[in-house]
Amino acid sequence: MTTGKQRVDGQPAFLLQAHPYRETSLVVDVFSRDFGRIGLVARGAKRPRSQLRGVLVEFQPLDLGWFGAGELRTLARAEWQRAWPMLSGPRLLLGYYLNELLQRLMVRDDAHPALFDLYAEAVQKLALAPAETVRHEALLRGFEKALLRELGYGLTLDHDANGDALDPQARYVYKPELGLLEGEGSGDDVSMTGAQALALHEDDYADAQVARLAKTLMRVLIAHYLQGQELRTRRVFIELQDL
Amino acid sequence: MNTGVLDELVSALRCLPSVGPKSAQRMAFHLLQRDRAGADRLARALGDALTRLHNCARCNTFTELEVCERCSSPRRDASQLCVVETPADMLMMEQTHSYSGLYFCLMGRIAPLEGVGPKELRLDRLLERAADPAVREVILATNFTNEGEATAHYLGEMLRARGLAVTRIARGLPVGGELEHTDIGTIAQALSERRPA
């Protein structure tokens, strides 16, 4: 889709991760609105006086320009669109978790403008919303669900795997790739009532049991699509909580 | 021509940061052709450093002693403990000549995307060091990057929970800095962290 030489400018983007590259440069993994996740070489970005040093920062809305073709393009220009407060504490770790999900589940050069807008909205909430108004769990679950939907792994929670309406009282098991199957399930199966499935469908996590269920379901689904890869940010987050 | 030894030297030099195959080859030829004395000195210095240097039992930076000279100096103020990411950061703090306390060098920072957490950083050693009853204040001087901030946040929580007074170095406009020539991120942060004048 994006083969051939191109010159792009004024592209809204977020930095997901930066790696040192050669003596004075960085390779940055960015999520751009209209070109998806791409790799850019930021020449000279590690020099002490480089103006890019303070610009290429995670969780800030950037305005980027680049040129070139292939795996690694060359960053031509980077500016902050505006300045959001830096994320802090657990919110910063949640931000890293969002970045890792995008890095591991989204292939390069695949545009997802709707997902970009959802990511921007989630980061903005983490940066700007007063502590007491942000429900981290709801924010994460909403993003995880939207991510799976956008990447084509959408989950169906408003009817069962056969396309039949749910019985709120009946018990169901959620199978990755299939959907809800009526039955008790066993062992590691994620099982729920029809009413709980409908609450999940509506992103209504007010009930503590539904919120827990959402967390388990997302963890199982994400692990399924990661095919055994570890989520590093999740492990580090858990270890930090235990300090 | 048997070049196994030469190949080994070139590939060994590539372990240095930002040294690719071309630079490694240039370095190898330079050492062998133009500066054999320099090469000999480098080989011995590397050998010595590897056998004689280790981490100071107190501050974790490199030293030949069990406890480094700075940590055992009676002139340093043992009530302050400054936590930095790298030995280079420690040297910068020293160059200010405005700090006379002691240090703890993390030799890294929490980097969630790289999988570097409290275990990899071995934060238990910092806890042990900070538990010294002489310590009255821990100053967090990690970088103002997202990773440095994450590190400072969790260190702060962890040390405060153990009853220590914890401070964070301030941030804002650089000395001699003019608003007009400062990046908007710094200005925005300075504004949100403004203080009574």
CSV table of C-alpha atoms in Angstrom, one decimal:
chain,number,residue,atom,x,y,z
A,1,MET,CA,0.0,0.0,0.0
A,2,THR,CA,2.8,2.4,0.8
A,3,THR,CA,5.5,1.1,-1.4
A,4,GLY,CA,7.5,3.5,-3.5
A,5,LYS,CA,9.2,6.8,-2.5
A,6,GLN,CA,7.0,9.2,-0.7
A,7,ARG,CA,7.3,12.4,1.1
A,8,VAL,CA,4.8,13.0,3.9
A,9,ASP,CA,4.3,16.1,6.0
A,10,GLY,CA,2.0,17.3,8.7
A,11,GLN,CA,1.2,13.8,9.9
A,12,PRO,CA,-0.3,13.4,13.4
A,13,ALA,CA,1.6,10.7,15.2
A,14,PHE,CA,2.7,9.3,18.5
A,15,LEU,CA,6.0,7.9,19.4
A,16,LEU,CA,5.7,4.3,20.7
A,17,GLN,CA,9.4,3.5,21.3
A,18,ALA,CA,12.8,4.8,20.5
A,19,HIS,CA,16.0,2.8,20.1
A,20,PRO,CA,19.6,4.1,19.8
A,21,TYR,CA,20.9,3.8,16.2
A,22,ARG,CA,24.5,4.3,15.3
A,23,GLU,CA,26.5,7.0,17.1
A,24,THR,CA,24.1,9.9,17.3
A,25,SER,CA,20.7,8.7,15.8
A,26,LEU,CA,17.5,7.0,16.9
A,27,VAL,CA,15.2,4.6,15.3
A,28,VAL,CA,11.7,5.5,16.3
A,29,ASP,CA,8.6,3.3,16.1
A,30,VAL,CA,5.7,5.7,15.6
A,31,PHE,CA,2.0,5.3,15.2
A,32,SER,CA,0.8,7.7,12.6
A,33,ARG,CA,-2.8,8.5,11.8
A,34,ASP,CA,-2.9,7.8,8.1
A,35,PHE,CA,0.1,5.5,7.6
A,36,GLY,CA,-0.2,3.2,10.6
A,37,ARG,CA,2.9,2.0,12.5
A,38,ILE,CA,6.1,2.9,10.8
A,39,GLY,CA,9.8,3.0,11.5
A,40,LEU,CA,11.8,6.2,11.1
A,41,VAL,CA,15.4,7.1,11.5
A,42,ALA,CA,15.8,10.3,13.4
A,43,ARG,CA,19.3,11.5,12.3
A,44,GLY,CA,21.4,13.2,14.9
A,45,ALA,CA,18.6,12.9,17.5
A,46,LYS,CA,21.0,11.8,20.2
A,47,ARG,CA,23.4,14.8,19.8
A,48,PRO,CA,23.4,17.0,22.9
A,49,ARG,CA,22.0,20.0,21.1
A,50,SER,CA,19.6,18.3,18.8
A,51,GLN,CA,16.2,20.0,19.0
A,52,LEU,CA,14.7,16.5,18.4
A,53,ARG,CA,15.8,15.3,21.9
A,54,GLY,CA,12.9,17.0,23.7
A,55,VAL,CA,10.4,16.5,20.9
A,56,LEU,CA,10.6,12.7,20.3
A,57,VAL,CA,8.8,11.8,23.5
A,58,GLU,CA,6.2,9.1,24.1
A,59,PHE,CA,2.6,10.1,24.9
A,60,GLN,CA,2.7,13.5,23.3
A,61,PRO,CA,0.8,14.4,20.1
A,62,LEU,CA,3.4,14.9,17.5
A,63,ASP,CA,3.3,16.4,14.0
A,64,LEU,CA,5.8,14.5,11.8
A,65,GLY,CA,7.2,14.8,8.3
A,66,TRP,CA,9.3,12.0,6.6
A,67,PHE,CA,10.6,10.8,3.3
A,68,GLY,CA,12.0,7.6,1.8
A,69,ALA,CA,10.8,4.1,1.2
A,70,GLY,CA,11.0,0.6,2.6
A,71,GLU,CA,11.3,-0.6,6.2
A,72,LEU,CA,13.0,2.5,7.6
A,73,ARG,CA,12.1,6.0,6.4
A,74,THR,CA,13.9,9.1,7.3
A,75,LEU,CA,12.4,11.6,9.7
A,76,ALA,CA,12.5,15.1,8.2
A,77,ARG,CA,10.7,17.1,10.8
A,78,ALA,CA,9.1,16.7,14.2
A,79,GLU,CA,7.1,19.1,16.3
A,80,TRP,CA,4.7,18.9,19.2
A,81,GLN,CA,1.1,19.6,18.2
A,82,ARG,CA,0.5,20.8,21.7
A,83,ALA,CA,1.9,20.0,25.1
A,84,TRP,CA,0.1,17.5,27.3
A,85,PRO,CA,1.4,16.9,30.9
A,86,MET,CA,3.8,14.0,31.1
A,87,LEU,CA,2.1,10.8,32.3
A,88,SER,CA,3.1,9.8,35.8
A,89,GLY,CA,3.0,6.8,38.1
A,90,PRO,CA,0.6,4.0,37.3
A,91,ARG,CA,-0.8,6.0,34.3
A,92,LEU,CA,2.6,6.0,32.7
A,93,LEU,CA,2.8,2.2,33.0
A,94,LEU,CA,-0.7,2.0,31.5
A,95,GLY,CA,0.5,4.1,28.6
A,96,TYR,CA,3.4,1.8,28.1
A,97,TYR,CA,1.0,-1.2,28.1
A,98,LEU,CA,-1.1,0.5,25.3
A,99,ASN,CA,2.1,1.0,23.3
A,100,GLU,CA,3.2,-2.6,23.7
A,101,LEU,CA,-0.3,-3.8,22.6
A,102,LEU,CA,0.0,-1.7,19.5
A,103,GLN,CA,3.6,-2.8,18.8
A,104,ARG,CA,2.8,-6.5,19.1
A,105,LEU,CA,-0.6,-6.8,17.5
A,106,MET,CA,-0.5,-4.2,14.8
A,107,VAL,CA,1.6,-4.9,11.7
A,108,ARG,CA,3.7,-2.2,10.1
A,109,ASP,CA,2.3,0.0,7.3
A,110,ASP,CA,-1.3,-0.7,8.0
A,111,ALA,CA,-3.4,2.4,8.5
A,112,HIS,CA,-6.0,2.5,11.3
A,113,PRO,CA,-7.2,6.0,11.7
A,114,ALA,CA,-10.1,5.1,14.0
A,115,LEU,CA,-7.8,3.2,16.3
A,116,PHE,CA,-5.3,6.2,16.2
A,117,ASP,CA,-8.1,8.5,17.4
A,118,LEU,CA,-9.0,6.0,20.2
A,119,TYR,CA,-5.4,5.8,21.2
A,120,ALA,CA,-5.1,9.6,21.2
A,121,GLU,CA,-8.2,9.9,23.3
A,122,ALA,CA,-7.0,7.2,25.8
A,123,VAL,CA,-3.6,8.9,26.2
A,124,GLN,CA,-5.2,12.3,26.5
A,125,LYS,CA,-7.4,11.0,29.4
A,126,LEU,CA,-4.3,9.5,31.1
A,127,ALA,CA,-2.5,12.8,30.7
A,128,LEU,CA,-5.2,15.4,31.5
A,129,ALA,CA,-8.2,13.9,33.3
A,130,PRO,CA,-8.2,14.5,37.1
A,131,ALA,CA,-7.2,11.3,39.0
A,132,GLU,CA,-10.6,10.7,40.5
A,133,THR,CA,-12.5,10.8,37.2
A,134,VAL,CA,-10.4,8.3,35.3
A,135,ARG,CA,-11.5,4.7,35.7
A,136,HIS,CA,-8.3,2.9,34.5
A,137,GLU,CA,-10.0,-0.4,34.2
A,138,ALA,CA,-12.8,0.9,32.0
A,139,LEU,CA,-10.3,2.9,29.9
A,140,LEU,CA,-8.1,-0.2,29.3
A,141,ARG,CA,-11.0,-2.6,28.6
A,142,GLY,CA,-12.5,-0.1,26.1
A,143,PHE,CA,-9.2,0.3,24.3
A,144,GLU,CA,-8.4,-3.4,24.2
A,145,LYS,CA,-11.9,-4.2,22.8
A,146,ALA,CA,-11.6,-1.5,20.2
A,147,LEU,CA,-8.1,-2.7,19.3
A,148,LEU,CA,-9.2,-6.2,18.7
A,149,ARG,CA,-12.2,-5.0,16.7
A,150,GLU,CA,-10.1,-2.6,14.5
A,151,LEU,CA,-7.5,-5.4,13.8
A,152,GLY,CA,-10.3,-7.7,12.7
A,153,TYR,CA,-10.4,-9.9,15.8
A,154,GLY,CA,-13.7,-8.4,16.9
A,155,LEU,CA,-15.6,-10.2,19.6
A,156,THR,CA,-19.3,-10.9,19.4
A,157,LEU,CA,-21.0,-10.5,22.7
A,158,ASP,CA,-24.5,-9.6,21.8
A,159,HIS,CA,-25.5,-13.0,20.3
A,160,ASP,CA,-24.1,-16.5,20.4
A,161,ALA,CA,-21.8,-18.3,18.0
A,162,ASN,CA,-24.8,-19.6,16.0
A,163,GLY,CA,-26.2,-16.0,15.7
A,164,ASP,CA,-29.0,-16.7,18.2
A,165,ALA,CA,-30.1,-14.1,20.8
A,166,LEU,CA,-28.7,-14.6,24.3
A,167,ASP,CA,-30.7,-15.9,27.2
A,168,PRO,CA,-29.7,-13.5,30.1
A,169,GLN,CA,-30.1,-16.4,32.6
A,170,ALA,CA,-28.1,-19.1,30.6
A,171,ARG,CA,-24.4,-19.7,31.0
A,172,TYR,CA,-22.0,-19.3,28.1
A,173,VAL,CA,-18.3,-19.9,27.4
A,174,TYR,CA,-16.3,-17.5,25.2
A,175,LYS,CA,-14.1,-19.3,22.7
A,176,PRO,CA,-11.5,-17.2,20.7
A,177,GLU,CA,-12.3,-17.1,17.0
A,178,LEU,CA,-15.8,-18.6,17.6
A,179,GLY,CA,-17.7,-16.6,20.1
A,180,LEU,CA,-20.2,-17.5,22.8
A,181,LEU,CA,-21.2,-21.1,23.1
A,182,GLU,CA,-24.0,-22.2,25.5
A,183,GLY,CA,-22.7,-24.4,28.3
A,184,GLU,CA,-20.8,-24.5,31.6
A,185,GLY,CA,-17.3,-24.9,30.1
A,186,SER,CA,-14.4,-26.2,32.1
A,187,GLY,CA,-11.0,-25.3,33.5
A,188,ASP,CA,-9.5,-22.3,31.7
A,189,ASP,CA,-12.7,-21.4,29.8
A,190,VAL,CA,-14.0,-17.9,30.3
A,191,SER,CA,-17.6,-18.5,31.3
A,192,MET,CA,-20.4,-15.9,31.9
A,193,THR,CA,-24.1,-15.5,32.0
A,194,GLY,CA,-26.0,-14.1,29.0
A,195,ALA,CA,-26.7,-10.9,31.1
A,196,GLN,CA,-23.0,-10.5,31.8
A,197,ALA,CA,-22.1,-10.9,28.1
A,198,LEU,CA,-24.6,-8.2,27.2
A,199,ALA,CA,-23.1,-5.9,29.8
A,200,LEU,CA,-19.6,-6.5,28.3
A,201,HIS,CA,-21.1,-5.8,24.9
A,202,GLU,CA,-22.3,-2.4,26.1
A,203,ASP,CA,-18.9,-1.6,27.8
A,204,ASP,CA,-20.8,-1.4,31.1
A,205,TYR,CA,-18.3,-2.3,33.8
A,206,ALA,CA,-20.2,-0.9,36.7
A,207,ASP,CA,-20.7,-4.4,38.2
A,208,ALA,CA,-17.5,-5.5,39.9
A,209,GLN,CA,-18.0,-9.1,38.6
A,210,VAL,CA,-18.5,-7.9,35.0
A,211,ALA,CA,-15.3,-5.7,35.4
A,212,ARG,CA,-13.3,-8.8,36.5
A,213,LEU,CA,-14.8,-10.9,33.8
A,214,ALA,CA,-13.8,-8.2,31.2
A,215,LYS,CA,-10.3,-8.3,32.5
A,216,THR,CA,-10.0,-12.1,32.3
A,217,LEU,CA,-11.7,-12.3,28.9
A,218,MET,CA,-9.3,-9.6,27.4
A,219,ARG,CA,-6.3,-11.3,28.9
A,220,VAL,CA,-7.2,-14.7,27.4
A,221,LEU,CA,-8.0,-13.2,24.0
A,222,ILE,CA,-4.9,-11.1,23.9
A,223,ALA,CA,-2.7,-14.0,24.9
A,224,HIS,CA,-4.4,-16.1,22.2
A,225,TYR,CA,-3.5,-13.5,19.5
A,226,LEU,CA,0.0,-13.0,20.9
A,227,GLN,CA,0.6,-16.7,20.4
A,228,GLY,CA,2.7,-17.1,23.5
A,229,GLN,CA,4.7,-13.8,23.4
A,230,GLU,CA,5.1,-12.3,26.8
A,231,LEU,CA,3.7,-8.8,27.5
A,232,ARG,CA,6.7,-7.2,29.1
A,233,THR,CA,4.9,-4.1,30.4
A,234,ARG,CA,2.3,-6.2,32.1
A,235,ARG,CA,5.0,-8.2,34.0
A,236,VAL,CA,6.9,-5.1,35.0
A,237,PHE,CA,3.6,-3.4,36.1
A,238,ILE,CA,2.8,-6.4,38.3
A,239,GLU,CA,6.3,-6.5,39.8
A,240,LEU,CA,6.2,-2.7,40.5
A,241,GLN,CA,2.8,-3.1,42.3
A,242,ASP,CA,4.4,-5.7,44.6
A,243,LEU,CA,7.3,-3.5,45.7
B,1,MET,CA,46.5,-16.4,4.6
B,2,ASN,CA,44.9,-17.4,7.8
B,3,THR,CA,42.8,-14.5,9.1
B,4,GLY,CA,40.9,-16.2,11.9
B,5,VAL,CA,42.6,-14.0,14.5
B,6,LEU,CA,41.9,-10.8,12.6
B,7,ASP,CA,38.3,-11.8,12.0
B,8,GLU,CA,38.0,-12.4,15.7
B,9,LEU,CA,39.4,-9.0,16.6
B,10,VAL,CA,37.1,-7.2,14.1
B,11,SER,CA,34.0,-9.0,15.4
B,12,ALA,CA,35.1,-8.4,19.0
B,13,LEU,CA,35.3,-4.7,18.4
B,14,ARG,CA,31.8,-4.7,17.2
B,15,CYS,CA,30.5,-5.2,20.7
B,16,LEU,CA,31.2,-1.5,21.3
B,17,PRO,CA,28.1,0.7,21.0
B,18,SER,CA,27.6,2.2,17.5
B,19,VAL,CA,30.5,0.3,15.9
B,20,GLY,CA,29.5,-1.5,12.7
B,21,PRO,CA,31.6,-3.8,10.5
B,22,LYS,CA,33.4,-1.0,8.7
B,23,SER,CA,34.4,0.9,11.8
B,24,ALA,CA,35.5,-2.3,13.5
B,25,GLN,CA,37.7,-3.1,10.5
B,26,ARG,CA,39.2,0.4,10.5
B,27,MET,CA,39.9,0.2,14.2
B,28,ALA,CA,41.6,-3.2,13.9
B,29,PHE,CA,43.9,-2.1,11.1
B,30,HIS,CA,44.7,1.1,12.9
B,31,LEU,CA,45.7,-0.8,16.1
B,32,LEU,CA,47.7,-3.4,14.2
B,33,GLN,CA,49.5,-1.2,11.7
B,34,ARG,CA,49.9,2.2,13.2
B,35,ASP,CA,49.6,1.9,16.9
B,36,ARG,CA,50.8,-1.4,18.3
B,37,ALA,CA,51.8,0.2,21.6
B,38,GLY,CA,48.3,1.6,21.9
B,39,ALA,CA,46.8,-1.8,21.1
B,40,ASP,CA,49.0,-3.4,23.8
B,41,ARG,CA,48.0,-0.7,26.3
B,42,LEU,CA,44.3,-1.2,25.4
B,43,ALA,CA,44.5,-4.9,25.8
B,44,ARG,CA,46.1,-4.6,29.3
B,45,ALA,CA,43.8,-1.9,30.4
B,46,LEU,CA,40.8,-4.0,29.4
B,47,GLY,CA,42.2,-7.0,31.2
B,48,ASP,CA,42.9,-5.1,34.4
B,49,ALA,CA,39.6,-3.4,34.4
B,50,LEU,CA,37.8,-6.7,34.0
B,51,THR,CA,39.7,-8.4,36.8
B,52,ARG,CA,40.0,-5.5,39.3
B,53,LEU,CA,36.9,-3.4,38.9
B,54,HIS,CA,33.6,-4.3,40.4
B,55,ASN,CA,30.5,-2.6,41.8
B,56,CYS,CA,31.0,-0.6,45.1
B,57,ALA,CA,29.1,-2.3,47.9
B,58,ARG,CA,27.6,1.0,48.9
B,59,CYS,CA,26.9,3.1,45.7
B,60,ASN,CA,27.0,0.4,43.1
B,61,THR,CA,29.4,2.4,40.8
B,62,PHE,CA,32.7,0.9,39.6
B,63,THR,CA,35.6,0.7,42.0
B,64,GLU,CA,38.7,-1.3,42.7
B,65,LEU,CA,37.9,-1.3,46.4
B,66,GLU,CA,35.2,-3.1,48.3
B,67,VAL,CA,33.7,0.4,49.1
B,68,CYS,CA,34.7,3.3,46.8
B,69,GLU,CA,36.7,6.3,48.1
B,70,ARG,CA,33.7,8.6,47.9
B,71,CYS,CA,31.5,6.3,50.0
B,72,SER,CA,34.2,5.9,52.6
B,73,SER,CA,35.1,9.6,52.8
B,74,PRO,CA,34.4,11.2,56.2
B,75,ARG,CA,33.9,14.6,54.3
B,76,ARG,CA,30.7,13.4,52.6
B,77,ASP,CA,27.4,14.0,54.2
B,78,ALA,CA,26.0,10.5,54.9
B,79,SER,CA,22.5,11.8,55.6
B,80,GLN,CA,21.8,12.5,51.9
B,81,LEU,CA,21.6,9.8,49.3
B,82,CYS,CA,21.2,10.8,45.6
B,83,VAL,CA,19.9,8.1,43.2
B,84,VAL,CA,21.2,8.4,39.6
B,85,GLU,CA,20.8,6.2,36.5
B,86,THR,CA,24.5,6.1,35.3
B,87,PRO,CA,28.0,6.8,36.5
B,88,ALA,CA,28.1,9.6,33.9
B,89,ASP,CA,25.1,11.2,35.7
B,90,MET,CA,27.0,10.9,39.0
B,91,LEU,CA,30.0,12.7,37.5
B,92,MET,CA,27.7,15.6,36.3
B,93,MET,CA,26.3,15.9,39.8
B,94,GLU,CA,29.9,16.1,41.1
B,95,GLN,CA,30.9,18.8,38.7
B,96,THR,CA,28.3,21.1,40.2
B,97,HIS,CA,30.3,21.1,43.4
B,98,SER,CA,27.0,21.8,45.1
B,99,TYR,CA,26.3,18.3,46.5
B,100,SER,CA,28.3,16.7,49.2
B,101,GLY,CA,26.1,13.8,50.0
B,102,LEU,CA,26.5,10.2,48.8
B,103,TYR,CA,25.1,8.4,45.8
B,104,PHE,CA,23.5,5.2,44.6
B,105,CYS,CA,23.9,4.4,40.9
B,106,LEU,CA,21.1,2.3,39.4
B,107,MET,CA,23.1,1.4,36.3
B,108,GLY,CA,19.9,1.7,34.3
B,109,ARG,CA,16.3,2.7,34.6
B,110,ILE,CA,12.9,1.0,34.6
B,111,ALA,CA,12.1,0.4,30.9
B,112,PRO,CA,8.7,-1.5,30.7
B,113,LEU,CA,8.9,-2.0,26.9
B,114,GLU,CA,12.3,-3.5,27.2
B,115,GLY,CA,11.2,-5.7,30.1
B,116,VAL,CA,13.5,-3.9,32.6
B,117,GLY,CA,11.6,-4.0,35.9
B,118,PRO,CA,12.6,-3.9,39.6
B,119,LYS,CA,14.1,-7.4,39.4
B,120,GLU,CA,16.4,-6.6,36.4
B,121,LEU,CA,17.4,-3.4,38.1
B,122,ARG,CA,18.0,-5.2,41.4
B,123,LEU,CA,16.2,-2.5,43.4
B,124,ASP,CA,16.7,-4.7,46.5
B,125,ARG,CA,20.2,-3.4,46.7
B,126,LEU,CA,19.0,0.2,46.8
B,127,LEU,CA,16.5,-0.7,49.5
B,128,GLU,CA,19.3,-2.2,51.5
B,129,ARG,CA,21.5,0.8,51.1
B,130,ALA,CA,18.7,3.3,51.9
B,131,ALA,CA,18.0,1.3,55.1
B,132,ASP,CA,21.2,2.7,56.6
B,133,PRO,CA,20.0,4.7,59.6
B,134,ALA,CA,22.3,7.6,58.7
B,135,VAL,CA,20.2,8.3,55.6
B,136,ARG,CA,17.7,11.2,56.2
B,137,GLU,CA,16.8,12.1,52.7
B,138,VAL,CA,16.8,10.3,49.4
B,139,ILE,CA,17.2,12.6,46.3
B,140,LEU,CA,15.8,11.1,43.1
B,141,ALA,CA,18.0,12.4,40.2
B,142,THR,CA,16.9,10.1,37.4
B,143,ASN,CA,16.3,11.6,34.0
B,144,PHE,CA,13.3,13.6,32.9
B,145,THR,CA,12.4,11.0,30.3
B,146,ASN,CA,9.3,8.9,30.6
B,147,GLU,CA,11.4,6.0,31.8
B,148,GLY,CA,13.3,8.1,34.3
B,149,GLU,CA,10.0,9.4,35.6
B,150,ALA,CA,8.6,5.9,36.0
B,151,THR,CA,11.7,5.0,37.9
B,152,ALA,CA,11.5,8.0,40.2
B,153,HIS,CA,7.8,7.4,40.8
B,154,TYR,CA,8.2,3.8,41.9
B,155,LEU,CA,11.4,4.4,43.9
B,156,GLY,CA,9.6,7.3,45.7
B,157,GLU,CA,6.6,5.1,46.6
B,158,MET,CA,8.9,2.2,47.7
B,159,LEU,CA,11.2,4.4,49.9
B,160,ARG,CA,8.4,6.5,51.4
B,161,ALA,CA,6.6,3.3,52.4
B,162,ARG,CA,9.8,2.6,54.4
B,163,GLY,CA,9.6,5.9,56.3
B,164,LEU,CA,12.2,7.8,54.3
B,165,ALA,CA,12.0,11.4,53.2
B,166,VAL,CA,12.2,11.4,49.4
B,167,THR,CA,12.7,14.4,47.1
B,168,ARG,CA,12.9,14.8,43.3
B,169,ILE,CA,15.3,17.2,41.6
B,170,ALA,CA,13.3,20.1,40.1
B,171,ARG,CA,12.8,20.7,36.4
B,172,GLY,CA,12.1,23.8,34.3
B,173,LEU,CA,13.8,26.3,32.2
B,174,PRO,CA,17.6,25.9,31.8
B,175,VAL,CA,19.8,28.4,33.5
B,176,GLY,CA,20.2,31.4,31.2
B,177,GLY,CA,17.3,30.0,29.2
B,178,GLU,CA,14.9,32.4,27.4
B,179,LEU,CA,11.3,31.5,26.9
B,180,GLU,CA,11.5,32.4,23.2
B,181,HIS,CA,14.1,29.7,22.5
B,182,THR,CA,12.8,27.0,24.8
B,183,ASP,CA,10.8,24.0,23.6
B,184,ILE,CA,7.0,24.0,24.4
B,185,GLY,CA,7.2,20.8,26.4
B,186,THR,CA,9.6,22.4,28.9
B,187,ILE,CA,7.6,25.5,29.1
B,188,ALA,CA,4.3,23.6,29.6
B,189,GLN,CA,5.8,21.5,32.3
B,190,ALA,CA,7.4,24.5,34.0
B,191,LEU,CA,4.0,26.3,34.0
B,192,SER,CA,2.2,23.3,35.5
B,193,GLU,CA,4.9,23.0,38.2
B,194,ARG,CA,5.1,26.7,38.9
B,195,ARG,CA,5.8,27.8,42.5
B,196,PRO,CA,4.9,30.8,44.7
B,197,ALA,CA,7.3,33.7,43.9
